[in-house]
Tab-separated table of C-alpha atoms and ligand atoms in Angstrom:
chain	number	residue	atom	x	y	z
A	1298	UNK	CA	-15.940	-22.905	2.810
A	1299	UNK	CA	-15.044	-26.476	3.760
A	1300	UNK	CA	-11.444	-25.563	4.570
A	1301	UNK	CA	-12.456	-22.728	6.853
A	1302	UNK	CA	-14.993	-24.940	8.602
A	1303	UNK	CA	-12.225	-27.368	9.494
A	1304	UNK	CA	-9.461	-24.887	10.243
A	1305	UNK	CA	-11.426	-22.325	12.226
A	1306	UNK	CA	-14.908	-23.471	13.218
A	1307	UNK	CA	-15.418	-20.369	15.362
A	1308	UNK	CA	-15.012	-17.902	12.490
A	1309	UNK	CA	-16.824	-20.275	10.153
A	1310	UNK	CA	-19.829	-20.284	12.488
A	1311	UNK	CA	-19.791	-16.504	12.787
A	1312	UNK	CA	-19.765	-16.120	8.992
A	1313	UNK	CA	-22.598	-18.623	8.642
A	1314	UNK	CA	-24.644	-16.802	11.273
A	1315	UNK	CA	-24.123	-13.509	9.461
A	1316	UNK	CA	-25.128	-15.156	6.179
A	1317	UNK	CA	-28.337	-16.339	7.839
A	1318	UNK	CA	-28.999	-12.836	9.219
A	1319	UNK	CA	-28.560	-11.369	5.753
A	1320	UNK	CA	-30.852	-13.969	4.168
A	1321	UNK	CA	-33.610	-13.625	6.737
A	1322	UNK	CA	-33.632	-9.847	7.092
A	1323	UNK	CA	-34.580	-6.790	5.059
A	1324	UNK	CA	-31.544	-4.630	4.365
A	1325	UNK	CA	-32.427	-0.966	4.051
A	1326	UNK	CA	-29.105	0.628	4.977
A	1327	UNK	CA	-28.643	2.983	2.037
A	1328	UNK	CA	-24.901	2.344	1.744
A	1329	UNK	CA	-25.077	-1.466	1.703
A	1330	UNK	CA	-25.579	-4.004	-1.045
A	1331	UNK	CA	-25.020	-7.678	-1.905
A	1332	UNK	CA	-22.146	-8.495	-4.276
A	1333	UNK	CA	-22.330	-11.228	-6.898
A	1334	UNK	CA	-20.702	-14.616	-6.359
A	1335	UNK	CA	-18.141	-13.612	-9.008
A	1336	UNK	CA	-17.111	-10.531	-7.017
A	1337	UNK	CA	-16.903	-12.641	-3.842
A	1338	UNK	CA	-14.689	-15.195	-5.571
A	1339	UNK	CA	-12.269	-12.539	-6.832
A	1340	UNK	CA	-12.046	-11.126	-3.288
A	1341	UNK	CA	-11.259	-14.545	-1.888
A	1342	UNK	CA	-8.544	-15.280	-4.435
A	1343	UNK	CA	-4.763	-15.781	-4.248
A	1344	UNK	CA	-4.239	-12.218	-5.419
A	1345	UNK	CA	-4.308	-11.298	-1.741
A	1346	UNK	CA	-0.829	-12.877	-1.471
A	1347	UNK	CA	0.922	-10.226	-3.563
A	1348	UNK	CA	2.699	-6.938	-2.810
A	1349	UNK	CA	2.485	-4.382	-5.615
A	1350	UNK	CA	3.498	-0.914	-4.419
A	1351	UNK	CA	3.463	1.371	-7.426
A	1352	UNK	CA	1.358	1.240	-10.552
A	1353	UNK	CA	1.104	-1.107	-13.571
A	1354	UNK	CA	4.512	-1.234	-15.292
A	1355	UNK	CA	6.181	0.683	-12.403
A	1356	UNK	CA	6.259	-1.495	-9.300
A	1357	UNK	CA	8.639	-1.697	-6.373
A	1358	UNK	CA	8.375	-5.504	-6.211
A	1359	UNK	CA	8.987	-8.228	-8.775
A	1360	UNK	CA	6.438	-10.747	-9.984
A	1361	UNK	CA	3.762	-8.224	-10.807
A	1362	UNK	CA	3.247	-8.893	-14.509
A	1363	UNK	CA	-0.078	-10.658	-13.886
A	1364	UNK	CA	-1.259	-8.230	-11.198
A	1365	UNK	CA	-0.558	-5.427	-13.690
A	1366	UNK	CA	-3.066	-7.001	-16.059
A	1367	UNK	CA	-5.764	-7.137	-13.372
A	1368	UNK	CA	-5.214	-3.539	-12.265
A	1369	UNK	CA	-5.082	-2.281	-15.862
A	1370	UNK	CA	-8.355	-4.034	-16.607
A	1371	UNK	CA	-9.972	-2.427	-13.563
A	1372	UNK	CA	-8.715	0.995	-14.730
A	1373	UNK	CA	-9.883	0.533	-18.327
A	1374	UNK	CA	-13.337	-0.668	-17.274
A	1375	UNK	CA	-13.766	2.179	-14.769
A	1376	UNK	CA	-12.720	4.731	-17.412
A	1377	UNK	CA	-15.316	3.335	-19.785
A	1378	UNK	CA	-18.000	3.172	-17.125
A	1379	UNK	CA	-17.612	6.802	-16.079
A	1380	UNK	CA	-16.270	8.332	-19.315
A	1381	UNK	CA	-13.158	9.282	-17.352
A	1382	UNK	CA	-9.778	10.620	-18.481
A	1383	UNK	CA	-7.928	8.992	-15.586
A	1384	UNK	CA	-8.827	6.555	-12.802
A	1385	UNK	CA	-6.848	5.379	-9.782
A	1386	UNK	CA	-8.368	2.097	-8.524
A	1387	UNK	CA	-6.133	1.624	-5.488
A	1388	UNK	CA	-7.892	3.571	-2.682
A	1389	UNK	CA	-8.697	1.186	0.129
A	1390	UNK	CA	-11.945	2.919	1.008
A	1391	UNK	CA	-13.855	6.180	0.767
A	1392	UNK	CA	-12.105	8.161	3.499
A	1393	UNK	CA	-8.529	7.323	2.340
A	1394	UNK	CA	-9.627	8.216	-1.202
A	1395	UNK	CA	-10.860	11.593	-0.018
A	1396	UNK	CA	-7.704	12.124	2.039
A	1397	UNK	CA	-5.667	11.506	-1.119
A	1398	UNK	CA	-7.744	14.034	-3.067
A	1399	UNK	CA	-7.197	16.726	-0.438
A	1400	UNK	CA	-3.489	15.880	-0.248
A	1401	UNK	CA	-3.118	16.054	-4.014
A	1402	UNK	CA	-4.712	19.461	-4.415
A	1403	UNK	CA	-4.546	21.349	-1.122
A	1404	UNK	CA	-2.197	22.535	1.581
A	1405	UNK	CA	-3.164	22.176	5.250
A	1406	UNK	CA	-5.276	25.152	6.260
A	1407	UNK	CA	-6.794	25.663	2.798
A	1408	UNK	CA	-10.490	26.441	2.699
A	1409	UNK	CA	-12.920	23.805	1.433
A	1410	UNK	CA	-16.656	24.319	0.976
A	1411	UNK	CA	-18.674	21.197	1.853
A	1412	UNK	CA	-22.237	20.139	2.751
A	1413	UNK	CA	-22.714	20.226	6.516
A	1414	UNK	CA	-22.459	16.716	8.029
A	1415	UNK	CA	-25.713	17.062	9.999
A	1416	UNK	CA	-27.532	17.919	6.772
A	1417	UNK	CA	-26.313	15.020	4.668
A	1418	UNK	CA	-22.536	15.510	4.310
A	1419	UNK	CA	-19.894	12.968	5.318
A	1420	UNK	CA	-17.282	12.631	8.077
A	1421	UNK	CA	-14.493	13.091	5.523
A	1422	UNK	CA	-16.114	16.314	4.302
A	1423	UNK	CA	-15.018	18.228	7.362
A	1424	UNK	CA	-16.105	16.685	10.656
A	1425	UNK	CA	-14.047	18.427	13.365
A	1426	UNK	CA	-12.646	15.095	14.641
A	1427	UNK	CA	-11.864	13.747	11.153
A	1428	UNK	CA	-8.585	14.481	9.323
A	1429	UNK	CA	-10.593	16.669	6.933
A	1430	UNK	CA	-11.791	18.948	9.706
A	1431	UNK	CA	-8.444	18.847	11.517
A	1432	UNK	CA	-6.259	19.639	8.488
A	1433	UNK	CA	-8.419	21.917	6.386
A	1434	UNK	CA	-10.642	24.917	7.016
A	1435	UNK	CA	-14.010	23.483	6.105
A	1436	UNK	CA	-16.773	25.976	5.454
A	1437	UNK	CA	-20.199	24.311	5.507
A	1438	UNK	CA	-23.130	24.998	3.254
A	1439	UNK	CA	-26.650	23.949	4.155
A	1440	UNK	CA	-29.976	22.892	2.747
A	1441	UNK	CA	-32.833	25.365	2.613
A	1442	UNK	CA	-35.014	25.194	5.763
A	1443	UNK	CA	-38.246	25.076	3.778
A	1444	UNK	CA	-37.439	22.952	0.729
A	1445	UNK	CA	-34.773	20.847	2.498
A	1446	UNK	CA	-32.770	20.985	-0.757
A	1447	UNK	CA	-29.361	22.537	-1.316
A	1448	UNK	CA	-29.927	26.191	-2.133
A	1449	UNK	CA	-27.416	26.912	-4.900
A	1450	UNK	CA	-27.819	30.698	-4.595
A	1451	UNK	CA	-26.788	30.358	-0.957
A	1452	UNK	CA	-23.819	28.129	-1.941
A	1453	UNK	CA	-22.747	30.823	-4.400
A	1454	UNK	CA	-23.066	33.559	-1.795
A	1455	UNK	CA	-20.917	31.605	0.703
A	1456	UNK	CA	-18.378	30.695	-1.976
A	1457	UNK	CA	-17.929	34.260	-3.214
A	1458	UNK	CA	-17.560	35.460	0.385
A	1459	UNK	CA	-15.161	32.728	1.569
A	1460	UNK	CA	-13.215	32.147	-1.683
A	1461	UNK	CA	-12.399	28.491	-0.966
A	1462	UNK	CA	-9.581	26.612	-2.672
A	1463	UNK	CA	-11.950	23.695	-3.291
A	1464	UNK	CA	-15.684	23.199	-3.620
A	1465	UNK	CA	-16.836	19.762	-2.523
A	1466	UNK	CA	-20.174	18.421	-3.691
A	1467	UNK	CA	-21.287	15.087	-2.330
A	1468	UNK	CA	-23.219	13.468	0.466
A	1469	UNK	CA	-24.094	10.402	2.466
A	1470	UNK	CA	-27.677	11.352	3.250
A	1471	UNK	CA	-29.177	13.657	0.629
A	1472	UNK	CA	-32.102	12.356	-1.424
A	1473	UNK	CA	-32.107	14.921	-4.222
A	1474	UNK	CA	-30.254	15.553	-7.494
A	1475	UNK	CA	-27.070	17.575	-7.418
A	1476	UNK	CA	-26.587	20.589	-9.680
A	1477	UNK	CA	-23.069	19.690	-10.782
A	1478	UNK	CA	-22.893	22.301	-13.565
A	1479	UNK	CA	-23.884	25.074	-11.188
A	1480	UNK	CA	-21.202	23.989	-8.670
A	1481	UNK	CA	-18.626	24.230	-11.455
A	1482	UNK	CA	-19.886	27.677	-12.505
A	1483	UNK	CA	-19.601	28.877	-8.900
A	1484	UNK	CA	-16.041	27.511	-8.652
A	1485	UNK	CA	-15.151	29.351	-11.858
A	1486	UNK	CA	-16.567	32.604	-10.454
A	1487	UNK	CA	-14.440	32.200	-7.317
A	1488	UNK	CA	-11.465	31.490	-9.572
A	1489	UNK	CA	-11.963	34.800	-11.372
A	1490	UNK	CA	-11.924	36.598	-7.999
A	1491	UNK	CA	-8.790	34.846	-6.720
A	1492	UNK	CA	-6.944	34.567	-10.015
A	1493	UNK	CA	-6.333	30.857	-9.435
A	1494	UNK	CA	-8.176	27.596	-9.966
A	1495	UNK	CA	-10.866	26.710	-7.437
A	1496	UNK	CA	-10.937	22.921	-7.541
A	1497	UNK	CA	-14.195	21.044	-7.950
A	1498	UNK	CA	-14.392	17.728	-6.112
A	1499	UNK	CA	-17.446	15.443	-6.180
A	1500	UNK	CA	-17.884	12.522	-3.796
A	1501	UNK	CA	-20.413	10.263	-5.534
A	1502	UNK	CA	-19.999	7.296	-3.167
A	1503	UNK	CA	-23.737	6.806	-2.704
A	1504	UNK	CA	-24.922	7.319	-6.261
A	1505	UNK	CA	-22.011	5.976	-8.344
A	1506	UNK	CA	-24.004	2.949	-9.508
A	1507	UNK	CA	-26.900	5.135	-10.597
A	1508	UNK	CA	-24.494	7.457	-12.426
A	1509	UNK	CA	-22.719	4.500	-14.062
A	1510	UNK	CA	-26.118	3.250	-15.227
A	1511	UNK	CA	-26.790	6.652	-16.811
A	1512	UNK	CA	-29.773	7.368	-14.564
A	1513	UNK	CA	-28.410	10.335	-12.646
A	1514	UNK	CA	-26.362	13.150	-14.143
A	1515	UNK	CA	-22.623	12.627	-13.800
A	1516	UNK	CA	-20.227	15.250	-12.429
A	1517	UNK	CA	-17.321	13.675	-14.354
A	1518	UNK	CA	-17.587	15.984	-17.413
A	1519	UNK	CA	-17.509	19.105	-15.210
A	1520	UNK	CA	-15.498	18.310	-12.110
A	1521	UNK	CA	-11.714	18.166	-11.674
A	1522	UNK	CA	-11.847	15.155	-9.364
A	1523	UNK	CA	-14.535	12.636	-8.416
A	1524	UNK	CA	-14.217	9.952	-5.742
A	1525	UNK	CA	-16.463	7.028	-5.032
A	1526	UNK	CA	-16.593	3.925	-2.933
A	1527	UNK	CA	-17.199	0.755	-4.922
A	1528	UNK	CA	-19.499	-1.119	-2.542
A	1529	UNK	CA	-22.698	0.908	-2.391
A	1530	UNK	CA	-24.988	1.309	-5.428
A	1531	UNK	CA	-22.017	0.226	-7.571
A	1532	UNK	CA	-22.298	-3.240	-5.950
A	1533	UNK	CA	-18.611	-4.069	-5.916
A	1534	UNK	CA	-16.139	-4.992	-3.189
A	1535	UNK	CA	-15.451	-2.717	-0.221
A	1536	UNK	CA	-13.062	-0.070	-1.593
A	1537	UNK	CA	-12.900	3.136	-3.608
A	1538	UNK	CA	-11.591	4.771	-6.764
A	1539	UNK	CA	-10.623	8.291	-7.767
A	1540	UNK	CA	-11.573	9.658	-11.178
A	1541	UNK	CA	-9.912	12.827	-12.461
A	1542	UNK	CA	-9.046	14.972	-15.432
A	1543	UNK	CA	-5.747	13.994	-17.056
A	1544	UNK	CA	-4.005	17.130	-15.729
A	1545	UNK	CA	-4.462	15.930	-12.131
A	1546	UNK	CA	-3.527	12.291	-12.782
A	1547	UNK	CA	0.052	12.553	-11.541
A	1548	UNK	CA	-0.854	14.446	-8.377
A	1549	UNK	CA	-3.704	12.030	-7.552
A	1550	UNK	CA	-1.582	8.917	-8.174
A	1551	UNK	CA	1.233	10.283	-6.004
A	1552	UNK	CA	-1.163	11.189	-3.226
A	1553	UNK	CA	-2.655	7.673	-3.170
A	1554	UNK	CA	0.789	6.038	-3.281
A	1555	UNK	CA	3.122	6.852	-1.608
A	1556	UNK	CA	1.098	9.701	-0.063
A	1557	UNK	CA	-1.600	7.822	1.812
A	1558	UNK	CA	-1.166	4.101	1.163
A	1559	UNK	CA	1.417	1.380	0.732
A	1560	UNK	CA	0.609	-1.814	-1.127
A	1561	UNK	CA	-2.701	-1.971	-2.939
A	1562	UNK	CA	-5.157	-4.767	-2.182
A	1563	UNK	CA	-4.804	-6.686	-5.434
A	1564	UNK	CA	-7.613	-9.158	-4.724
A	1565	UNK	CA	-9.980	-6.245	-4.118
A	1566	UNK	CA	-8.811	-4.418	-7.242
A	1567	UNK	CA	-9.530	-7.547	-9.292
A	1568	UNK	CA	-12.988	-7.716	-7.679
A	1569	UNK	CA	-13.478	-4.039	-8.593
A	1570	UNK	CA	-12.715	-4.999	-12.208
A	1571	UNK	CA	-15.351	-7.746	-12.000
A	1572	UNK	CA	-17.924	-5.317	-10.572
A	1573	UNK	CA	-17.157	-2.691	-13.241
A	1574	UNK	CA	-17.589	-5.410	-15.879
A	1575	UNK	CA	-20.993	-6.217	-14.372
A	1576	UNK	CA	-21.956	-2.543	-14.269
A	1577	UNK	CA	-21.144	-2.188	-17.977
A	1578	UNK	CA	-23.836	-4.739	-18.834
A	1579	UNK	CA	-27.421	-3.723	-19.757
A	1580	UNK	CA	-28.765	-5.719	-16.782
A	1581	UNK	CA	-27.081	-3.231	-14.440
A	1582	UNK	CA	-29.054	-0.356	-15.947
A	1583	UNK	CA	-32.251	-2.324	-15.335
A	1584	UNK	CA	-31.146	-2.805	-11.751
A	1585	UNK	CA	-30.507	0.938	-11.329
A	1586	UNK	CA	-33.896	1.851	-12.799
A	1587	UNK	CA	-35.546	-0.477	-10.274
A	1588	UNK	CA	-33.516	0.933	-7.341
A	1589	UNK	CA	-34.948	4.394	-8.028
A	1590	UNK	CA	-38.488	3.090	-8.671
A	1591	UNK	CA	-38.358	1.148	-5.403
A	1592	UNK	CA	-37.092	4.176	-3.475
A	1593	UNK	CA	-39.902	6.348	-4.799
A	1594	UNK	CA	-42.455	3.600	-4.068
A	1595	UNK	CA	-41.158	3.101	-0.519
A	1596	UNK	CA	-41.185	6.854	0.171
A	1597	UNK	CA	-44.760	7.058	-1.147
A	1598	UNK	CA	-45.910	4.054	0.874
A	1599	UNK	CA	-44.471	5.575	4.054
A	1600	UNK	CA	-46.040	8.968	3.315
A	1601	UNK	CA	-49.392	7.206	2.959
A	1602	UNK	CA	-48.884	5.874	6.478
A	1603	UNK	CA	-48.281	9.349	7.877
A	1604	UNK	CA	-44.480	9.584	7.789
A	1605	UNK	CA	-42.869	12.849	6.716
A	1606	UNK	CA	-40.189	12.278	4.101
A	1607	UNK	CA	-37.504	14.960	4.116
A	1608	UNK	CA	-37.820	17.233	1.050
A	1609	UNK	CA	-41.038	15.446	0.132
A	1610	UNK	CA	-39.475	12.482	-1.657
A	1611	UNK	CA	-36.361	11.194	-3.383
A	1612	UNK	CA	-34.563	11.385	-6.733
A	1613	UNK	CA	-32.118	8.592	-5.932
A	1614	UNK	CA	-31.882	5.415	-3.857
A	1615	UNK	CA	-32.311	6.892	-0.380
A	1616	UNK	CA	-34.751	8.778	1.767
A	1617	UNK	CA	-34.769	10.404	5.176
A	1618	UNK	CA	-37.819	9.863	7.345
A	1619	UNK	CA	-38.703	12.257	10.156
A	1620	UNK	CA	-39.969	9.582	12.560
A	1621	UNK	CA	-39.898	11.925	15.559
A	1622	UNK	CA	-41.873	14.682	13.859
A	1623	UNK	CA	-44.306	12.194	12.335
A	1624	UNK	CA	-44.882	9.736	15.170
A	1625	UNK	CA	-42.992	10.958	18.224
A	1626	UNK	CA	-40.519	8.050	17.929
A	1627	UNK	CA	-36.816	8.921	18.028
A	1628	UNK	CA	-34.366	7.684	15.417
A	1629	UNK	CA	-32.647	5.513	18.026
A	1630	UNK	CA	-35.930	3.931	19.126
A	1631	UNK	CA	-36.898	3.324	15.507
A	1632	UNK	CA	-33.533	1.716	14.692
A	1633	UNK	CA	-33.897	-0.575	17.714
A	1634	UNK	CA	-37.505	-1.591	17.008
A	1635	UNK	CA	-36.689	-2.328	13.376
A	1636	UNK	CA	-33.629	-4.338	14.356
A	1637	UNK	CA	-35.867	-6.503	16.566
A	1638	UNK	CA	-38.015	-7.436	13.553
A	1639	UNK	CA	-35.048	-8.037	11.220
A	1640	UNK	CA	-35.036	-4.749	9.309
A	1641	UNK	CA	-31.661	-2.964	9.170
A	1642	UNK	CA	-31.657	0.807	8.853
A	1643	UNK	CA	-29.698	3.610	10.475
A	1644	UNK	CA	-30.790	6.493	12.637
A	1645	UNK	CA	-29.927	9.776	10.977
A	1646	UNK	CA	-30.029	13.497	11.650
A	1647	UNK	CA	-32.576	15.384	9.597
A	1648	UNK	CA	-31.878	18.959	8.443
A	1649	UNK	CA	-32.076	21.436	11.346
A	1650	UNK	CA	-32.641	18.524	13.701
A	1651	UNK	CA	-33.609	19.660	17.208
A	1652	UNK	CA	-32.241	16.349	18.579
A	1653	UNK	CA	-28.682	14.980	18.970
A	1654	UNK	CA	-26.675	12.731	16.554
A	1655	UNK	CA	-26.872	9.639	18.794
A	1656	UNK	CA	-30.643	9.926	19.105
A	1657	UNK	CA	-31.793	12.078	16.212
A	1658	UNK	CA	-35.242	12.683	14.741
A	1659	UNK	CA	-34.769	10.656	11.612
A	1660	UNK	CA	-33.914	7.385	9.985
A	1661	UNK	CA	-32.249	6.823	6.602
A	1662	UNK	CA	-33.555	4.118	4.290
A	1663	UNK	CA	-32.219	2.956	0.942
A	1664	UNK	CA	-33.234	0.434	-1.699
A	1665	UNK	CA	-29.972	-0.775	-3.362
A	1666	UNK	CA	-29.766	-4.022	-1.385
A	1667	UNK	CA	-33.421	-5.072	-1.490
A	1668	UNK	CA	-33.495	-4.328	-5.210
A	1669	UNK	CA	-30.522	-6.656	-5.768
A	1670	UNK	CA	-32.678	-9.378	-4.181
A	1671	UNK	CA	-35.348	-8.855	-6.819
A	1672	UNK	CA	-38.014	-6.785	-5.084
A	1673	UNK	CA	-40.236	-4.468	-7.143
A	1674	UNK	CA	-42.477	-1.473	-6.382
A	1675	UNK	CA	-45.398	-3.639	-5.198
A	1676	UNK	CA	-43.181	-5.149	-2.495
A	1677	UNK	CA	-42.447	-1.682	-1.092
A	1678	UNK	CA	-46.016	-1.527	0.236
A	1679	UNK	CA	-45.278	-4.659	2.268
A	1680	UNK	CA	-41.936	-3.290	3.465
A	1681	UNK	CA	-43.552	0.019	4.492
A	1682	UNK	CA	-46.252	-1.901	6.361
A	1683	UNK	CA	-43.591	-3.925	8.244
A	1684	UNK	CA	-41.798	-0.693	9.159
A	1685	UNK	CA	-44.999	0.958	10.338
A	1686	UNK	CA	-46.098	-2.089	12.318
A	1687	UNK	CA	-42.700	-2.336	14.020
A	1688	UNK	CA	-42.670	1.344	14.913
A	1689	UNK	CA	-46.201	1.690	16.199
A	1690	UNK	CA	-45.833	-1.528	18.205
A	1691	UNK	CA	-42.302	-0.809	19.409
A	1692	UNK	CA	-43.230	-1.500	23.039
A	1693	UNK	CA	-45.086	-4.758	22.444
A	1694	UNK	CA	-42.822	-7.791	22.434
A	1695	UNK	CA	-45.641	-10.008	21.170
A	1696	UNK	CA	-46.485	-7.777	18.213
A	1697	UNK	CA	-42.825	-7.272	17.311
A	1698	UNK	CA	-42.318	-11.049	17.283
A	1699	UNK	CA	-45.246	-11.392	14.885
A	1700	UNK	CA	-43.767	-8.787	12.522
A	1701	UNK	CA	-40.339	-10.478	12.785
A	1702	UNK	CA	-41.887	-13.743	11.571
A	1703	UNK	CA	-43.477	-11.990	8.609
A	1704	UNK	CA	-40.213	-10.216	7.746
A	1705	UNK	CA	-38.377	-13.540	7.758
A	1706	UNK	CA	-40.836	-15.336	5.494
A	1707	UNK	CA	-40.919	-12.315	3.121
A	1708	UNK	CA	-37.102	-12.148	2.969
A	1709	UNK	CA	-36.657	-15.840	2.259
A	1710	UNK	CA	-38.648	-15.375	-0.966
A	1711	UNK	CA	-35.846	-13.154	-2.297
A	1712	UNK	CA	-32.543	-15.066	-2.322
A	1713	UNK	CA	-29.136	-13.432	-1.999
A	1714	UNK	CA	-27.076	-13.402	-5.242
B	2604	LIG	N1	-20.815	5.038	6.106
B	2604	LIG	C1	-21.309	5.399	4.796
B	2604	LIG	C2	-22.778	5.594	4.777
B	2604	LIG	O1	-23.461	4.833	5.436
B	2604	LIG	O2	-23.266	6.485	4.122
B	2604	LIG	C3	-20.611	6.548	4.244
B	2604	LIG	O3	-19.249	6.325	4.284
């Protein structure tokens, strides 16, 4: 970054400080990861200079013959990775991707069934202040109070009563497997009642990398449309893609451009191609296996220290910890104490949370980022101990400083890619 250092020392210093923070801290935010140097280089390339409205072979600007090759490669690799009939790689991020899916298949006011946000859903799955909640009639489904897992019989009951135009399966804070086949069967039952297709839409943003690695069942064979961000477990650049059956390809492409977006970010699309290429390699499967092993080990190590893990564990890369119920510490307090020792997490609502979103009962932890740095199950004991020490000593500056030192020396043993 020698040019940046000279041209803009202020931004250069900020980037360097952030790099230091990342190196010296433990990253447990379930939606974050560290990209490879190759992905970073593609993102910082001259491809950012180009305008390419349209799609490969059909652009509104000249000079796109090379960009076409990059985008086509990204599409081909993504199709192979997910066994997809059609992929649009242009969505700028998860929410615009989801907006495009709704636009392609629905009319404003149509009913959509989605997992309630406070139980693991996502803003773009129907929050009242988000376009999804403003434009569409979102009917929530919930997890079971006892098992804290999605109760598919309940989903079916709600679906048959409400007859939605679309059933949305996906989450940003749900630690268990999804019953994709059952969602599809429910949609088909609704379709018989209404005499028209009830669309199935899966948002696999959190688990796409684990699906690509073949470790978690994929909704792609069953669902009409699947969206995912590319920067979480998939470990690519910040962005998204939409996967769909061939029959919806035209509608999805039109909804992305010109429906929602103008020019694609060609440098990011090239970086997506690089990340998909990495995910097609056997080493990525090994990585995915370790992400899940680490998540299970971390959940177990926290349970041993008296923390209640929502639903009793995890099937994927993330877990929800009821810190308020277990230790009388709120999610906000926990986030703050952990930040002071160099551990990044986020406060999170737990199912049927008696507290409020800005200071809920829980925290969400995930292992994609620390696994990229090379940690294994045995290290999760250490991480759990750091977490516990930070939380029980949250009011002692001296003790927190001691934990912070230990977190730093632990982190420096695991270099960034
Ligand atoms: N903000 C992401 C997450 O943390 O889960 C979802 O978009």
